[in-house]
């Protein structure tokens, strides 16, 4: 009972002394202060400052350390005592263990700034040494050390079994997800199971790794606390965990008001985006008209407004994000800003070109266009590129910067009723009456399916009077939905058939020498079939 009373008194004295930061040990000692401090199992006991004769404080610390090493198990099993003495003409307190002197604490060892009497300082030193005396006793106790080793091995086996069990459960989760996928059953739909199953397995594996690491960490702290020499390490691990959890808890609690403000900002932003979406959908349906906004530009306008609103919301919420003022957060911001600056030059060029295309309404989805060597139907006008479906049913992606910088021929823009203007040409020599060529081209157009109003005469032009032949052009308008490639193929076939029927060769003559007879058409042959003179009805 007396021993337990002494231990309780020592604990109480230590708890009362700790917040006062007594003179003996320093919380952040310098190298000199550390050399003058007495440590027992890495725990600071007292810092000596007095010099007695030729014995410096550092030499006194070394002498105390050697004295402690010379004690036996019987010595450390006895409680410490303090004997008041006078040494070197000043009051001092001599610490004894089993009647053997350990250390001398004099009035000169005290720091005036601590405002402690010699007896108060001695009681604090006694409390610290009593706490470490049990560790000194344990290091001489063979039975205790053997039991500690057995406990450590048993704990290691338990941790190994836990890690193995975590690994086995992870494998079972993987097999279960695979079985659910193969058997096509479970609460989660099969289309999602294929994606979510792998994520579930990896998340569960990560959780098991974290559980195993925590178990190893706890085992290390517990194992270190069993041995006198490593007990301070176990206490350090526990203190580090406590401080880490305390910092995490404080950080989370301090971040909650900012996160609440961020949540409110994003909820308001989401509500504004939904209102704008409702309004723009009405514009796209033609029910609401806004100046400068057309139905075909609603999609791009919605994206632009959404980006601007969300950027504004992010700018407003940024100061309230946890760690927004930290150097790491600022470094990440600078890094992403540098990436965007270096890598977005071409992207921004295409994006601005896309906005020019959309808001100029030069193209529409479904238009038949010709860009450079590409001719086909516009299937998509994106922010970065325009996609065209060619006659070969290929999808050609043209960057918007290329579209804007080049020449765009829209074959269907001038036809309000729909349909595409189809043009083709032939070159015929001067010995063939041009009226006959006009009539044959018109006849071929009327025989072609998919032409708007076959009774309406197609448009035939003489584009150029060349040296040896005339360049003719035939233009027709196709019915909506008629394929340009199919109609062109049919028209070319009918032109060949009609020219063959009337004995006119589609060939461009070239002369090396001057012909003996003039190449011309006699007046009586001006209206060769199928051409008809004015006033005569067509056959």
XYZ file of N, CA, C and O in Angstrom, residues 14 17 33 50 87 128 150 153 167 175 179 213 289 347 415 429 439 459 491 524:
80
model
N 3.867 14.680 -10.923
C 4.265 14.865 -12.324
C 3.191 15.611 -13.111
O 3.474 16.502 -13.905
N 3.284 19.107 -12.202
C 4.508 19.792 -12.628
C 4.571 19.986 -14.127
O 5.183 20.933 -14.604
N 22.282 22.148 -23.515
C 21.282 21.785 -22.513
C 20.998 20.288 -22.526
O 20.770 19.677 -21.476
N 24.992 23.471 -12.011
C 26.063 23.863 -11.085
C 27.364 23.141 -11.413
O 27.363 21.986 -11.849
N 26.111 20.864 0.932
C 27.311 20.483 0.211
C 27.844 21.713 -0.518
O 27.066 22.458 -1.132
N 9.553 12.107 -11.413
C 9.979 11.604 -12.712
C 10.805 10.323 -12.576
O 10.648 9.378 -13.351
N 7.148 -13.079 -25.656
C 6.042 -13.951 -26.066
C 4.825 -13.126 -26.501
O 4.160 -13.454 -27.496
N 5.560 -11.736 -29.994
C 5.420 -12.750 -31.047
C 3.951 -13.078 -31.274
O 3.490 -13.210 -32.422
N -6.518 -10.281 -46.981
C -6.209 -10.685 -48.353
C -7.219 -11.708 -48.868
O -7.679 -11.625 -50.012
N -13.927 -12.653 -56.544
C -14.643 -13.804 -57.117
C -16.158 -13.578 -57.110
O -16.848 -13.965 -58.060
N -18.496 -13.671 -60.348
C -19.608 -14.619 -60.425
C -20.919 -13.890 -60.733
O -21.724 -14.349 -61.548
N -2.249 -1.826 -42.395
C -1.253 -0.855 -41.949
C -1.568 -0.321 -40.554
O -0.665 -0.148 -39.724
N -38.503 34.533 -78.083
C -37.525 35.172 -78.948
C -36.731 36.191 -78.140
O -37.300 37.036 -77.454
N -5.932 24.994 -79.034
C -7.309 24.671 -78.665
C -8.178 25.922 -78.688
O -9.310 25.909 -79.190
N -31.586 27.243 -101.094
C -32.821 26.550 -101.446
C -33.730 26.502 -100.226
O -33.554 25.673 -99.336
N -16.824 20.062 -128.976
C -16.189 20.851 -130.021
C -17.151 21.809 -130.711
O -18.384 21.713 -130.592
N -30.048 21.097 -125.564
C -31.232 20.230 -125.540
C -30.877 18.852 -124.997
O -31.659 18.252 -124.241
N -31.000 24.420 -115.900
C -30.189 25.565 -116.287
C -28.902 25.071 -116.932
O -28.159 24.295 -116.336
N -27.147 11.155 -113.237
C -27.131 12.220 -114.243
C -26.019 11.987 -115.267
O -26.220 12.160 -116.481
N -28.415 25.344 -141.320
C -29.512 24.365 -141.360
C -29.379 23.304 -140.283
O -30.337 22.560 -140.031
